[in-house]
Structure formats: C-alpha cells, structure tokens
Short mmCIF file of C-alpha atoms and ligand atoms in Angstrom, two decimals:
data_model
loop_
_atom_site.label_atom_id
_atom_site.label_comp_id
_atom_site.label_asym_id
_atom_site.label_seq_id
_atom_site.Cartn_x
_atom_site.Cartn_y
_atom_site.Cartn_z
CA MET A 1 -50.86 51.15 -2.70
CA ASN A 2 -48.32 52.17 -4.98
CA ARG A 3 -46.17 53.01 -2.40
CA LYS A 4 -46.64 50.31 -0.26
CA PHE A 5 -46.01 48.32 -3.27
CA SER A 6 -43.13 49.80 -4.18
CA CYS A 7 -41.89 49.57 -0.66
CA ILE A 8 -42.71 46.09 -0.50
CA GLN A 9 -40.83 45.03 -3.46
CA PRO A 10 -37.38 45.70 -2.52
CA ASN A 11 -38.15 44.06 0.56
CA ARG A 12 -39.51 41.01 -1.22
CA TYR A 13 -36.58 41.18 -3.64
CA LEU A 14 -34.18 41.59 -0.86
CA ALA A 15 -36.00 38.53 1.09
CA GLY A 16 -35.95 36.71 -2.11
CA PHE A 17 -32.01 37.81 -2.59
CA HIS A 18 -30.98 36.66 0.53
CA PHE A 19 -32.90 33.61 0.02
CA ARG A 20 -31.18 32.60 -2.70
CA LEU A 21 -28.11 33.52 -1.36
CA ALA A 22 -28.48 31.58 1.51
CA ILE A 23 -29.67 28.70 -0.99
CA ALA A 24 -26.38 29.26 -3.24
CA LEU A 25 -24.28 29.38 0.24
CA ALA A 26 -26.02 25.90 1.96
CA ALA A 27 -25.51 24.18 -1.67
CA GLY A 28 -21.99 25.50 -2.13
CA CYS A 29 -21.17 24.20 1.35
CA LEU A 30 -23.22 20.86 0.84
CA ALA A 31 -20.71 20.55 -2.55
CA MET A 32 -18.09 20.84 -0.33
CA PHE A 33 -18.87 18.77 2.60
CA LEU A 34 -19.80 15.71 -0.02
CA LEU A 35 -16.54 16.35 -1.93
CA ARG A 36 -14.46 16.44 1.42
CA ALA A 37 -16.63 13.48 2.50
CA HIS A 38 -16.79 11.95 -0.42
CA GLY A 39 -13.32 12.73 -2.02
CA SER A 40 -15.00 12.95 -5.36
CA PRO A 41 -13.31 13.58 -8.53
CA ASP A 42 -13.18 16.40 -10.37
CA ALA A 43 -11.42 17.15 -13.36
CA ALA A 44 -8.93 19.57 -11.59
CA VAL A 45 -7.54 16.86 -8.80
CA ILE A 46 -6.83 14.35 -11.30
CA LEU A 47 -3.23 14.45 -11.56
CA THR A 48 -1.74 11.50 -13.07
CA PRO A 49 -1.69 11.95 -17.10
CA GLN A 50 -3.56 9.00 -18.45
CA PRO A 51 -1.24 6.22 -19.69
CA GLY A 52 -0.31 6.82 -23.04
CA SER A 53 -1.02 3.64 -26.18
CA THR A 54 2.40 3.58 -26.48
CA PRO A 55 4.08 0.64 -24.39
CA ARG A 56 5.23 2.28 -21.08
CA LEU A 57 7.25 -0.55 -19.09
CA ASN A 58 6.84 -0.10 -14.94
CA GLY A 59 7.91 -1.92 -11.98
CA PRO A 60 11.12 -2.94 -9.69
CA LEU A 61 14.64 -2.48 -11.55
CA VAL A 62 15.39 -4.99 -8.95
CA TYR A 63 14.17 -8.39 -8.22
CA GLY A 64 15.16 -10.87 -5.89
CA CYS A 65 14.14 -14.87 -6.01
CA ARG A 66 15.85 -17.56 -4.53
CA PRO A 67 17.63 -20.52 -6.24
CA GLY A 68 15.75 -23.26 -7.48
CA ASN A 69 12.25 -21.93 -6.26
CA PRO A 70 9.07 -21.80 -8.54
CA PHE A 71 9.37 -18.60 -10.21
CA LEU A 72 6.30 -15.75 -11.42
CA TYR A 73 6.25 -12.41 -12.16
CA ARG A 74 3.93 -10.48 -14.46
CA ILE A 75 5.98 -7.52 -16.27
CA PRO A 76 3.81 -4.42 -15.48
CA CYS A 77 3.08 -2.38 -18.75
CA THR A 78 0.89 0.26 -19.72
CA GLY A 79 -0.33 0.62 -23.53
CA LEU A 80 -2.84 -0.39 -26.14
CA ARG A 81 -3.47 -4.01 -26.30
CA PRO A 82 -2.54 -6.49 -27.86
CA LEU A 83 1.22 -6.01 -26.66
CA ILE A 84 4.12 -8.39 -27.57
CA PHE A 85 6.84 -8.99 -24.95
CA SER A 86 10.11 -10.14 -24.99
CA ALA A 87 13.27 -10.35 -22.81
CA SER A 88 16.77 -10.50 -23.33
CA ASP A 89 19.21 -12.56 -21.21
CA LEU A 90 16.73 -14.08 -19.59
CA PRO A 91 18.25 -16.84 -17.71
CA LYS A 92 17.49 -20.02 -19.43
CA THR A 93 15.41 -21.47 -16.22
CA LEU A 94 12.52 -18.83 -17.10
CA SER A 95 10.36 -18.56 -20.28
CA LEU A 96 8.56 -15.85 -21.10
CA ASP A 97 4.95 -15.83 -22.54
CA ALA A 98 4.80 -12.99 -25.16
CA SER A 99 1.51 -12.11 -25.14
CA THR A 100 0.84 -12.00 -21.50
CA GLY A 101 4.17 -10.81 -20.08
CA ILE A 102 4.06 -13.62 -17.70
CA ILE A 103 7.30 -15.22 -16.56
CA THR A 104 7.47 -18.74 -15.18
CA GLY A 105 9.86 -21.28 -14.28
CA THR A 106 12.70 -21.87 -11.91
CA ALA A 107 14.70 -19.13 -9.94
CA PRO A 108 18.08 -19.40 -11.80
CA PRO A 109 21.28 -20.34 -9.80
CA LYS A 110 22.58 -17.86 -7.32
CA GLY A 111 24.07 -14.67 -9.40
CA ASP A 112 22.68 -11.30 -10.82
CA TYR A 113 20.71 -11.39 -14.10
CA GLU A 114 20.71 -8.17 -16.26
CA VAL A 115 17.91 -8.68 -18.22
CA THR A 116 16.36 -6.03 -20.28
CA PHE A 117 12.48 -6.39 -21.08
CA ALA A 118 11.03 -5.02 -24.36
CA ALA A 119 7.12 -4.29 -24.94
CA LYS A 120 5.80 -3.16 -28.35
CA ASN A 121 2.25 -3.00 -29.97
CA SER A 122 1.17 -0.88 -33.36
CA ARG A 123 1.78 2.41 -31.30
CA GLY A 124 5.20 2.34 -30.44
CA ALA A 125 7.68 0.14 -28.04
CA ALA A 126 9.44 0.06 -24.87
CA THR A 127 12.77 -1.49 -22.92
CA ARG A 128 13.38 -1.44 -19.24
CA LYS A 129 16.14 -3.08 -17.42
CA PHE A 130 15.29 -5.66 -15.04
CA LYS A 131 18.24 -6.97 -12.39
CA LEU A 132 17.31 -10.27 -11.56
CA VAL A 133 19.24 -11.19 -8.08
CA ALA A 134 19.05 -14.95 -7.28
CA GLY A 135 20.19 -15.38 -3.87
CA GLN A 136 19.05 -15.22 -0.33
CA ALA A 137 17.43 -11.96 -0.34
CA LEU A 138 13.68 -10.95 -1.18
CA ALA A 139 11.66 -7.82 -1.41
CA LEU A 140 14.75 -5.88 -2.80
CA THR A 141 11.95 -3.26 -3.44
CA PRO A 142 8.48 -2.87 -1.05
CA ALA A 143 6.07 -5.32 -1.81
CA MET A 144 2.80 -3.26 -3.74
CA GLY A 145 -0.31 -4.98 -4.13
CA TRP A 146 -3.84 -5.11 -1.95
CA ASN A 147 -5.12 -6.53 1.29
CA SER A 148 -8.56 -7.18 2.64
CA TRP A 149 -8.36 -5.90 6.00
CA TYR A 150 -9.53 -2.44 5.70
CA VAL A 151 -12.64 -3.19 3.14
CA TYR A 152 -13.76 -6.66 4.28
CA PHE A 153 -12.66 -7.07 7.81
CA ASN A 154 -14.89 -10.46 9.11
CA ARG A 155 -16.79 -10.57 6.48
CA VAL A 156 -13.85 -11.62 3.78
CA ARG A 157 -14.55 -14.16 1.31
CA ALA A 158 -12.07 -16.21 -1.36
CA ALA A 159 -14.81 -14.94 -3.72
CA ASP A 160 -13.17 -11.48 -2.33
CA LEU A 161 -10.11 -12.43 -3.37
CA ARG A 162 -10.92 -14.02 -6.72
CA ALA A 163 -12.80 -10.54 -7.60
CA ALA A 164 -9.66 -8.48 -6.13
CA ALA A 165 -6.88 -10.17 -8.59
CA ASP A 166 -9.34 -9.82 -11.45
CA ALA A 167 -9.67 -6.07 -10.57
CA MET A 168 -5.79 -5.94 -10.17
CA VAL A 169 -5.60 -6.59 -14.04
CA ALA A 170 -8.34 -5.27 -15.43
CA SER A 171 -8.30 -1.79 -13.85
CA GLY A 172 -4.57 -1.18 -14.61
CA LEU A 173 -3.42 -1.89 -10.83
CA ALA A 174 -1.32 -4.49 -11.98
CA ASP A 175 0.70 -2.52 -14.93
CA ALA A 176 1.42 -0.16 -12.68
CA GLY A 177 3.19 -3.07 -10.58
CA TYR A 178 0.90 -3.80 -7.53
CA GLN A 179 1.53 -7.45 -7.61
CA TYR A 180 0.42 -9.33 -4.06
CA VAL A 181 -3.55 -10.30 -3.09
CA ASN A 182 -3.45 -10.73 0.29
CA VAL A 183 -6.10 -12.00 2.61
CA ASP A 184 -6.06 -10.84 6.32
CA ASP A 185 -7.54 -12.13 9.49
CA CYS A 186 -10.40 -14.29 8.97
CA TRP A 187 -9.76 -17.12 6.71
CA MET A 188 -9.60 -19.50 9.46
CA ASN A 189 -12.10 -21.01 11.81
CA ALA A 190 -12.93 -18.96 15.12
CA GLU A 191 -13.43 -21.22 18.08
CA ARG A 192 -16.69 -19.38 19.09
CA ALA A 193 -18.95 -16.55 18.07
CA THR A 194 -17.51 -12.85 19.53
CA LYS A 195 -18.65 -9.51 19.03
CA TYR A 196 -15.68 -9.64 16.74
CA MET A 197 -16.75 -12.61 14.76
CA PRO A 198 -20.60 -12.34 15.25
CA ASP A 199 -20.89 -15.01 11.82
CA PRO A 200 -21.46 -18.40 13.49
CA HIS A 201 -20.79 -20.01 9.99
CA ARG A 202 -17.40 -18.63 10.58
CA VAL A 203 -16.89 -20.56 13.52
CA GLY A 204 -16.15 -24.35 14.21
CA PRO A 205 -12.80 -26.90 14.49
CA LEU A 206 -9.73 -24.62 14.34
CA ARG A 207 -7.13 -27.99 13.29
CA ASP A 208 -8.24 -31.24 12.41
CA ALA A 209 -7.16 -34.67 13.43
CA GLN A 210 -3.51 -34.19 12.06
CA GLY A 211 -3.66 -30.65 13.05
CA ASN A 212 -3.76 -29.43 10.06
CA ILE A 213 -5.37 -25.48 10.09
CA GLN A 214 -8.69 -25.19 8.74
CA PRO A 215 -10.24 -22.58 6.67
CA ASN A 216 -13.44 -21.50 7.24
CA CYS A 217 -16.37 -22.17 5.29
CA TYR A 218 -15.62 -18.92 2.77
CA PHE A 219 -12.29 -20.13 1.70
CA PRO A 220 -13.01 -23.95 0.72
CA ASP A 221 -9.98 -24.26 -1.04
CA MET A 222 -7.01 -22.45 -0.30
CA LYS A 223 -4.70 -24.14 -2.99
CA GLY A 224 -7.55 -23.31 -5.81
CA LEU A 225 -7.49 -19.87 -4.16
CA ALA A 226 -3.72 -19.08 -4.95
CA ASP A 227 -3.92 -21.10 -8.20
CA TYR A 228 -6.57 -18.38 -9.61
CA ILE A 229 -4.51 -15.75 -8.40
CA HIS A 230 -0.89 -17.15 -9.72
CA ALA A 231 -2.87 -17.77 -13.13
CA LYS A 232 -3.23 -14.12 -13.79
CA GLY A 233 0.60 -13.25 -12.95
CA LEU A 234 -0.21 -12.08 -9.59
CA LYS A 235 0.98 -13.40 -6.09
CA ALA A 236 -1.18 -14.57 -2.90
CA GLY A 237 -0.91 -13.67 0.77
CA LEU A 238 -2.07 -14.94 3.92
CA TYR A 239 -2.25 -13.97 7.38
CA THR A 240 -2.04 -15.66 11.11
CA SER A 241 -0.40 -15.14 14.58
CA PRO A 242 2.34 -16.60 16.60
CA GLY A 243 -0.23 -16.67 19.44
CA PRO A 244 -3.07 -19.33 20.03
CA ARG A 245 -5.34 -17.33 18.39
CA THR A 246 -5.65 -14.17 16.39
CA CYS A 247 -7.08 -10.75 16.76
CA THR A 248 -10.47 -11.62 15.68
CA GLY A 249 -10.24 -14.94 17.95
CA SER A 250 -9.65 -17.19 14.93
CA GLY A 251 -6.86 -19.99 15.22
CA GLY A 252 -3.27 -18.96 15.05
CA ALA A 253 0.02 -20.84 14.30
CA TYR A 254 1.07 -21.34 18.04
CA GLN A 255 2.65 -24.59 18.33
CA HIS A 256 1.70 -25.67 14.91
CA GLU A 257 4.04 -23.48 13.26
CA ALA A 258 6.38 -26.14 11.49
CA GLN A 259 3.16 -27.59 9.92
CA ASP A 260 1.53 -24.13 9.08
CA ALA A 261 4.55 -22.85 7.40
CA GLN A 262 4.65 -25.78 5.10
CA GLN A 263 0.69 -25.54 4.45
CA PHE A 264 0.82 -22.31 3.60
CA ALA A 265 3.85 -22.89 1.24
CA GLU A 266 2.07 -26.15 -0.67
CA TRP A 267 -1.20 -24.28 -1.00
CA GLY A 268 1.09 -21.67 -3.00
CA PHE A 269 0.91 -18.48 -0.41
CA ASP A 270 4.02 -15.51 -1.45
CA PHE A 271 3.37 -13.72 1.38
CA LEU A 272 2.94 -13.86 4.95
CA LYS A 273 1.58 -11.76 7.26
CA TYR A 274 2.33 -12.38 11.15
CA ASP A 275 0.46 -10.89 13.79
CA TRP A 276 1.06 -10.60 17.36
CA CYS A 277 -2.42 -10.79 18.82
CA SER A 278 -2.64 -13.38 21.53
CA TYR A 279 0.78 -13.94 21.94
CA GLY A 280 0.96 -10.90 23.94
CA ASN A 281 -0.90 -13.49 26.78
CA LEU A 282 1.61 -16.30 26.46
CA ALA A 283 5.01 -14.06 26.61
CA GLY A 284 3.82 -12.80 30.14
CA THR A 285 4.37 -9.26 31.63
CA ASN A 286 8.24 -9.52 31.74
CA LYS A 287 8.78 -8.91 28.25
CA ASN A 288 12.23 -8.34 26.83
CA LEU A 289 14.02 -8.62 23.64
CA GLU A 290 14.53 -12.28 23.39
CA THR A 291 10.37 -12.52 24.05
CA TYR A 292 9.65 -9.73 21.11
CA GLN A 293 11.94 -11.77 18.80
CA LYS A 294 11.49 -15.45 19.34
CA PRO A 295 8.32 -15.98 17.71
CA TYR A 296 9.24 -13.85 14.76
CA ARG A 297 12.88 -15.47 14.49
CA LEU A 298 11.06 -19.15 14.19
CA MET A 299 8.48 -18.54 11.59
CA GLY A 300 11.17 -16.60 9.56
CA GLU A 301 13.50 -19.47 9.42
CA LEU A 302 10.66 -22.10 9.24
CA LEU A 303 9.56 -19.87 5.95
CA GLN A 304 13.10 -19.95 4.18
CA ARG A 305 13.30 -23.57 4.62
CA GLN A 306 10.19 -24.00 2.06
CA ASN A 307 11.01 -24.36 -1.32
CA ARG A 308 9.04 -21.21 -2.00
CA ASP A 309 9.83 -17.33 -2.06
CA ILE A 310 7.70 -16.06 1.12
CA VAL A 311 7.68 -12.37 1.97
CA PHE A 312 7.79 -12.30 5.39
CA ASN A 313 5.45 -9.16 7.32
CA LEU A 314 5.73 -8.83 10.27
CA CYS A 315 2.99 -6.83 12.42
CA GLN A 316 3.94 -6.28 16.18
CA TYR A 317 3.14 -2.71 15.94
CA GLY A 318 6.92 -1.63 16.54
CA MET A 319 7.69 -3.51 20.19
CA GLY A 320 11.39 -4.02 20.97
CA ASN A 321 12.38 -1.45 18.26
CA VAL A 322 11.71 -3.89 15.40
CA TRP A 323 13.05 -2.19 12.79
CA GLU A 324 16.42 -2.66 14.53
CA TRP A 325 15.98 -6.71 14.12
CA GLY A 326 13.44 -7.18 12.10
CA ALA A 327 15.39 -8.18 8.84
CA ALA A 328 17.89 -10.81 11.29
CA VAL A 329 15.12 -12.56 11.84
CA GLY A 330 14.50 -13.52 8.67
CA GLY A 331 11.22 -10.48 8.26
CA HIS A 332 10.84 -8.49 5.24
CA CYS A 333 8.77 -5.55 6.36
CA TRP A 334 7.36 -4.46 9.75
CA ARG A 335 4.85 -2.32 11.39
CA THR A 336 6.19 0.45 13.31
CA ALA A 337 3.10 1.09 14.97
CA GLY A 338 -0.25 0.20 16.25
CA ASP A 339 -2.87 0.24 13.22
CA LEU A 340 -3.43 3.40 11.46
CA GLY A 341 -7.14 2.22 11.99
CA PHE A 342 -9.78 4.63 10.70
CA GLU A 343 -8.09 8.21 12.38
CA LEU A 344 -6.83 9.12 8.62
CA ASP A 345 -6.26 12.51 10.26
CA ARG A 346 -2.61 11.13 11.78
CA ILE A 347 -1.52 10.57 8.01
CA PHE A 348 1.57 13.64 9.25
CA PRO A 349 2.18 12.38 12.22
CA VAL A 350 2.55 8.65 11.37
CA ALA A 351 4.68 9.65 8.40
CA LEU A 352 6.76 11.66 10.51
CA MET A 353 7.15 8.99 13.36
CA ASN A 354 7.87 6.13 10.56
CA ALA A 355 10.01 8.46 9.01
CA THR A 356 12.39 8.37 12.24
CA HIS A 357 13.23 4.95 11.43
CA GLY A 358 14.41 5.36 8.20
CA ALA A 359 17.85 4.70 8.62
CA TRP A 360 16.95 0.99 8.69
CA SER A 361 15.15 1.02 5.22
CA ARG A 362 17.27 -0.60 2.69
CA PRO A 363 16.52 -3.32 0.36
CA GLY A 364 14.47 -5.94 1.77
CA SER A 365 14.23 -4.42 4.86
CA TRP A 366 11.19 -1.64 4.98
CA ASN A 367 9.21 0.06 7.56
CA ASP A 368 5.31 -0.19 7.08
CA PRO A 369 2.86 2.39 8.33
CA ASP A 370 0.24 0.48 7.49
CA TYR A 371 -2.07 0.35 4.34
CA LEU A 372 -3.19 3.08 1.90
CA GLN A 373 -6.82 3.70 2.63
CA ILE A 374 -7.99 5.82 0.03
CA GLY A 375 -10.94 5.35 -2.49
CA TRP A 376 -13.65 3.00 -1.09
CA ILE A 377 -12.91 1.91 2.20
CA GLY A 378 -14.55 0.15 5.35
CA ALA A 379 -15.63 2.00 8.43
CA GLN A 380 -16.17 0.47 12.20
CA ARG A 381 -18.92 1.12 15.02
CA GLY A 382 -18.09 -0.24 18.19
CA THR A 383 -17.63 -3.47 17.09
CA ASN A 384 -19.16 -3.68 14.55
CA PHE A 385 -17.43 -3.25 10.88
CA LEU A 386 -19.22 -1.39 8.39
CA GLU A 387 -19.79 -2.05 4.66
CA PRO A 388 -17.42 0.01 2.04
CA HIS A 389 -18.06 3.92 1.88
CA PRO A 390 -16.32 6.54 0.18
CA CYS A 391 -12.80 7.36 2.27
CA PRO A 392 -13.18 10.74 4.21
CA LEU A 393 -10.11 11.87 2.67
CA THR A 394 -9.81 15.01 0.44
CA PRO A 395 -7.97 14.99 -3.15
CA ASP A 396 -4.73 16.65 -2.10
CA GLU A 397 -5.06 14.67 1.28
CA GLN A 398 -4.73 11.38 -0.38
CA TYR A 399 -1.88 12.47 -2.73
CA ALA A 400 -0.27 13.46 0.14
CA TYR A 401 -0.65 10.19 1.81
CA MET A 402 0.69 8.07 -1.35
CA SER A 403 3.51 11.11 -1.80
CA LEU A 404 4.16 10.51 2.20
CA TRP A 405 4.24 6.58 2.19
CA CYS A 406 6.54 6.36 -1.55
CA LEU A 407 8.84 9.13 -0.22
CA MET A 408 9.26 6.53 3.01
CA ALA A 409 9.64 3.26 0.71
CA ALA A 410 6.87 1.77 2.19
CA PRO A 411 5.08 -1.07 1.15
CA LEU A 412 2.06 0.04 -0.98
CA PHE A 413 -0.62 -1.79 -0.10
CA PHE A 414 -3.97 -0.68 -1.10
CA SER A 415 -6.60 -1.69 1.38
CA GLY A 416 -10.06 -0.39 -0.26
CA ASP A 417 -12.27 -1.49 -2.08
CA MET A 418 -11.52 -3.18 -5.53
CA HIS A 419 -14.91 -2.77 -6.92
CA HIS A 420 -15.05 0.93 -6.61
CA LEU A 421 -11.91 1.94 -8.27
CA ASP A 422 -12.88 5.31 -9.62
CA GLU A 423 -10.96 7.91 -11.59
CA LEU A 424 -9.27 9.75 -8.59
CA THR A 425 -8.67 6.40 -6.72
CA LEU A 426 -6.60 5.31 -10.05
CA SER A 427 -4.78 8.50 -10.29
CA VAL A 428 -3.39 8.07 -6.48
CA LEU A 429 -2.61 4.80 -6.84
CA CYS A 430 -1.03 4.44 -10.71
CA ASN A 431 1.28 7.18 -11.11
CA PRO A 432 4.44 5.26 -12.26
CA GLU A 433 6.65 8.61 -11.86
CA VAL A 434 5.21 8.83 -8.08
CA ILE A 435 5.64 4.96 -7.46
CA ASP A 436 9.58 4.75 -8.95
CA VAL A 437 10.05 7.25 -5.92
CA ASP A 438 8.79 4.09 -4.35
CA GLN A 439 10.28 1.50 -5.95
CA ASP A 440 13.82 2.59 -5.94
CA PRO A 441 16.48 0.25 -6.10
CA LEU A 442 18.97 2.34 -3.53
CA GLY A 443 15.89 1.66 -1.22
CA ARG A 444 16.52 4.56 1.35
CA SER A 445 13.55 6.41 3.38
CA ALA A 446 13.14 9.99 3.09
CA THR A 447 15.09 12.03 5.89
CA VAL A 448 13.01 15.09 7.40
CA VAL A 449 13.71 18.62 7.41
CA ARG A 450 11.63 20.72 9.48
CA LEU A 451 10.62 24.06 8.47
CA THR A 452 7.80 25.49 10.44
CA PRO A 453 5.37 23.59 12.94
CA ALA A 454 3.04 23.12 10.07
CA THR A 455 5.62 22.78 6.99
CA PHE A 456 8.06 20.10 6.50
CA LEU A 457 10.28 18.37 3.41
CA MET A 458 11.33 14.63 3.06
CA VAL A 459 13.70 14.48 1.08
CA LYS A 460 14.94 10.78 -0.31
CA GLU A 461 18.04 9.88 -2.34
CA LEU A 462 17.86 7.89 -5.18
CA ALA A 463 19.90 5.31 -7.23
CA ASP A 464 20.83 8.08 -9.93
CA GLY A 465 21.78 10.63 -7.96
CA SER A 466 18.87 12.32 -8.04
CA LYS A 467 16.37 13.20 -5.24
CA ALA A 468 12.99 13.13 -4.29
CA VAL A 469 11.48 16.32 -2.09
CA GLY A 470 8.19 16.08 -0.99
CA LEU A 471 7.20 20.02 0.01
CA CYS A 472 4.88 18.85 3.05
CA ASN A 473 2.07 21.05 4.64
CA GLN A 474 -0.05 19.46 7.59
CA GLY A 475 -1.55 22.77 8.17
CA LYS A 476 -4.65 24.33 7.69
CA MET A 477 -4.03 27.02 5.46
CA PRO A 478 -1.96 26.44 2.44
CA ALA A 479 1.32 27.61 2.57
CA HIS A 480 4.63 28.70 0.37
CA ILE A 481 7.42 26.01 0.76
CA SER A 482 10.85 26.77 0.04
CA VAL A 483 13.39 23.97 -0.68
CA HIS A 484 16.45 25.94 -0.30
CA TRP A 485 19.43 23.83 -1.96
CA ASN A 486 21.71 23.53 1.36
CA ALA A 487 18.86 22.00 3.15
CA ILE A 488 18.68 19.04 0.63
CA ASN A 489 22.22 19.13 -0.07
CA VAL A 490 22.43 20.11 -3.33
CA THR A 491 24.14 22.73 -5.26
CA GLY A 492 24.08 24.98 -8.66
CA GLN A 493 21.32 24.47 -10.84
CA GLN A 494 19.00 21.63 -10.48
CA CYS A 495 16.13 20.52 -13.00
CA VAL A 496 12.73 20.22 -11.35
CA ARG A 497 10.01 18.17 -12.07
CA ASP A 498 6.48 17.56 -10.85
CA LEU A 499 6.13 13.84 -10.66
CA TRP A 500 2.36 13.92 -9.62
CA ARG A 501 1.61 15.82 -13.15
CA GLN A 502 5.00 14.44 -14.65
CA LYS A 503 5.80 17.87 -15.69
CA ASP A 504 9.34 19.65 -16.03
CA LEU A 505 9.04 22.95 -14.07
CA GLY A 506 12.26 24.52 -15.33
CA THR A 507 16.14 24.73 -13.76
CA PHE A 508 16.35 26.49 -10.75
CA THR A 509 18.95 27.77 -9.00
CA GLY A 510 19.57 28.37 -4.64
CA GLU A 511 15.61 27.63 -4.01
CA PHE A 512 12.43 26.20 -5.54
CA VAL A 513 9.40 27.36 -4.08
CA SER A 514 6.14 26.25 -4.33
CA GLU A 515 2.43 26.79 -2.89
CA VAL A 516 1.07 23.62 -1.28
CA PRO A 517 -2.43 23.50 -0.56
CA GLN A 518 -3.66 22.52 3.40
CA HIS A 519 -2.71 19.01 4.30
CA GLY A 520 -1.21 18.60 1.04
CA VAL A 521 2.37 17.50 -0.29
CA MET A 522 3.77 18.43 -3.31
CA LEU A 523 6.20 16.09 -4.88
CA VAL A 524 9.29 16.95 -6.86
CA ARG A 525 12.44 15.18 -8.29
CA LEU A 526 15.67 17.30 -8.83
CA HIS A 527 18.46 16.53 -10.94
CA SER A 528 21.45 18.09 -12.01
CA PRO A 529 21.23 19.39 -15.65
C1 GLA B 1 -4.50 -6.39 13.93
C2 GLA B 1 -3.62 -5.59 12.54
C3 GLA B 1 -4.18 -5.17 11.62
C4 GLA B 1 -5.11 -6.09 11.40
C5 GLA B 1 -5.71 -7.39 12.47
C6 GLA B 1 -6.82 -8.48 12.12
O1 GLA B 1 -4.89 -4.97 14.82
O2 GLA B 1 -2.87 -4.80 13.53
O3 GLA B 1 -3.64 -5.09 10.85
O4 GLA B 1 -4.37 -7.50 10.43
O5 GLA B 1 -5.07 -7.01 13.36
O6 GLA B 1 -7.58 -9.17 13.20
#
C-alpha cells in the first residue's frame, strides 16, 4: 500500500507539476497573445516621460499664412494649468488670448515675423521662437491632426468630430501640436444604398436645386461644426473627390468644383482631402500626366482663390509620380501609394517605399504614407467596417511606426479612436522631441542606408545641423545595429540622445551601437559637442 502510494505520489506530483507548468505556459502565451493583440501598455513600454508641471512650449518653429485671411493658431504647451501666455513681436493684426493661448485675427501683410511665445505658471516659465511667414505658402511643416476614416468609416457623424475636438484638447494631443480635426468620406448624401453605404439615412439628393452639395442627416450643420472646432483653437478638415462620386458612392465635386470650394471656405474648413475615386472612370483608359494633374490643378487654383487658408491634400495613390508635381498644382501633401488599410504588417515596406521619394520633401510639400493607426482602430470584414478595437501592433511596432513617419516628415494624422486614448497611445503620439523631428523647419525626409536584409538606418538632416537617426529592425529577431559615422556623414565626437526616453546616452567616437527589438526603431539625435 505504502509502496504503491509512494510509487503513485511522484507520478501524481509530476503529473500535477506538468499540469501546472502547462497552465503557466498557456497563461504566459495567452498574456503574450493579449499583449500583442491589444498592444496593452505596461510600465516598461511607456517610453515618453510624462510632461512636467512647468510649462513647455511645443509646436512648429515656422508657420505659413496668407495675408488678409482669417488667422487661428492655438499655442501648443504642456504644464500645469492655469497658464499665462504672451507673445513678443506678434503682428498688430493678431491678438492672443492670454489664458487659452489662442491667437486670432487677420494674417498680416506679406513678410517674415519673428515672434517669441512665452508661457508661465506657478511652477516656472518657458519661451519658444515662432517664425510667421505671411505669403502664399502653407503647411511649412507637415500637418498634424486626426482623421475619421480608420475608426468611423461609413458610420461617421458630426457628433464624432465634435467629440474628437474635445478629446484633442482634453487628452493633451493639442498641447503636443495636433491641430486638424478632419472628417473623411461619408459626410455627404449618397445616391443609393450600397454594400459600402448600407445606412439608408445616408441616402438622399446629392445637391439641391441651386447645385449645393448636401451633407447627410448626421451632418446637419457644417458651419456649426467648423465653428465648434475653431472655438477650441483647432482647425477643421473635410473630404471630397474630383469625380461625381467618392469612393463610397457619396456625392463628389465633379462639375461643381468652384461652388464646392467656395462652400467649403464659407463653412470655414481649413483642409481638403481630394480623393481620385470615380474620377478614374471619367479619365478613361489612355491616361497621361495631364489626366492626372487636371482635376488637382483645377481644385488647387480654386482653393487659392478663397479668402481662407486651406491646406490641400492630394489623394490619388501616387499616380503619375505625384511627388514630382503635387506642389506645382497647389497641393501641400500627397499620398504616395494606395491605402495602408489594415495591413499594418506592411509598415516597414511602406516606409521604405515612401522614403524613395524623400528628395521631394520640403516646406509646404510633403509625402504622405497614410494615417497613424495605433490605439483603438476600426477593422473591415468583407464590405463591413467594424467597431474600433485595440490595434494589433506591439508597443515596439507602434513606436517604430511613429519614428518612421517622423523621420520621413510625414503628415501626422492619428486615425484611431479618440475615446480610447490610453497611456501607451498617448506615449506614442505625444513625445515632443520625436515630433520635433517631424516638424523640423528644414523639411527634409530621411534617407535610407541599408545595412542587412533586416536592418537599415534612416538619417534625417535637421535645421540646427544635428541629425536624427532611426536604427531600424524589420526582422523577426532583436538585432545589434551599428551607426558608423562614415555611413551618416559625421566625424569626430558626437553626443547621442535617445529621443523617445529623452535621455542623453553620452559622447561617442566613430560609431554608436544599440540593440533594437524585432520590428522596432531606436530613434536618436546626434550633434557635435
Ligand atoms: C480612399 C482613400 C482613403 C479613404 C477612402 C474613403 O480609399 O485612399 O484614405 O479616404 O477612400 O472612401
């Protein structure tokens, strides 16, 4: 009995041990799966230091506006509220609200104005230079904001835009420099219900008897919407197509371009995305450069005639090498490819493709590799667009995404759910030193230095003579990545700063080496001591 018992016990123990081990492994796997599936934050992945209580002024160092047009700018600043703002050498046509930091008025006569912003609170004070360039150029740094597409698709309502504007301020996104609140497709009536537009309430006449475009019932007051966004110091954007229909079959601008441009300006919109969609059917099969340029040139000229600064976003997926002529037809940024869609495993290849057009990146002229889909985003099953859920990217992949976009001076449009801005999402979106790389006034895109099939460097020249370098690992294993000075064209001693952690790493000679996680980017800034 005893022997039997003693025989059985170890087996039972072992069986129990294996069972517990199996449970522990399964739990570990599940936790890793959930972490991956949900990109859940933990203490180790919050790289961006919390903003301090003393004021820190953020935002672009250079800003374009057109003389005589309405002016609106909210000074981005973190720090304990209440803050008191002031500005020296602000043109007389502008006035600053000292408690909100919102500047309004009329853009001054042509010229450069060297303004200095200041902010103070009970903990301290800060200043930051701001060069206002009154002329024809807009978007002297890449536009930053939020777009409705990858979270609301064909469900978007004006109420979502208002809530996004509220959240942009409440979450601190606006204090980091995010400014535009943009509705994508589906704000206007559609001609008929389709698989892409199943909601019958979105169907109705596309235009009234006078030819005015008809918003659908979820957008009852377009001017009221723009006013609401403006009251927060933010800017409003909208979308249409040069074709008769947008990509979801809603009303486009074809043959009503002048009327629509005027209407958008009268409503008070500050940004237009112009999406090729059904224009392709009009353009026929023998397309040439003129075919691609014509509708954008027309709208570009119309927008410039409005008494309003409207940033013009070309969305035609890179056809006819749009980066070569987008600025000449009045564009400020252009998609370089088709939709990034939900294939977020393509971020590295998309970035490498987009970077090949880097030579065309300059102030007022930006390559756009599509939106930032982090945090909670939508999804698509067949023709159904699903409710938002946590994005499938790991934290390393999300930091890599933002690093690559900033190195390429891409427009920074978050297209996730503004109701689910968790700590990780804000850490990825709101690091001012990382954003400064994107917003650098020189306007260069990074060039790529290939190291191995899995690793490469992205090297970006910055206005102060320093360089931002991304140590990029698109492989499936962690990698040691070396930055040799001759590969990035620097010499002697270099101070290296880790931009995500906002930490100086020391002074290095000849090279800097770091381990970079799989699907990760380490982002550093190098300058001479
Ligand atoms: C195209 C664009 C997307 C989005 C949709 C809307 O696919 O590339 O960014 O605007 O249309 O229908």
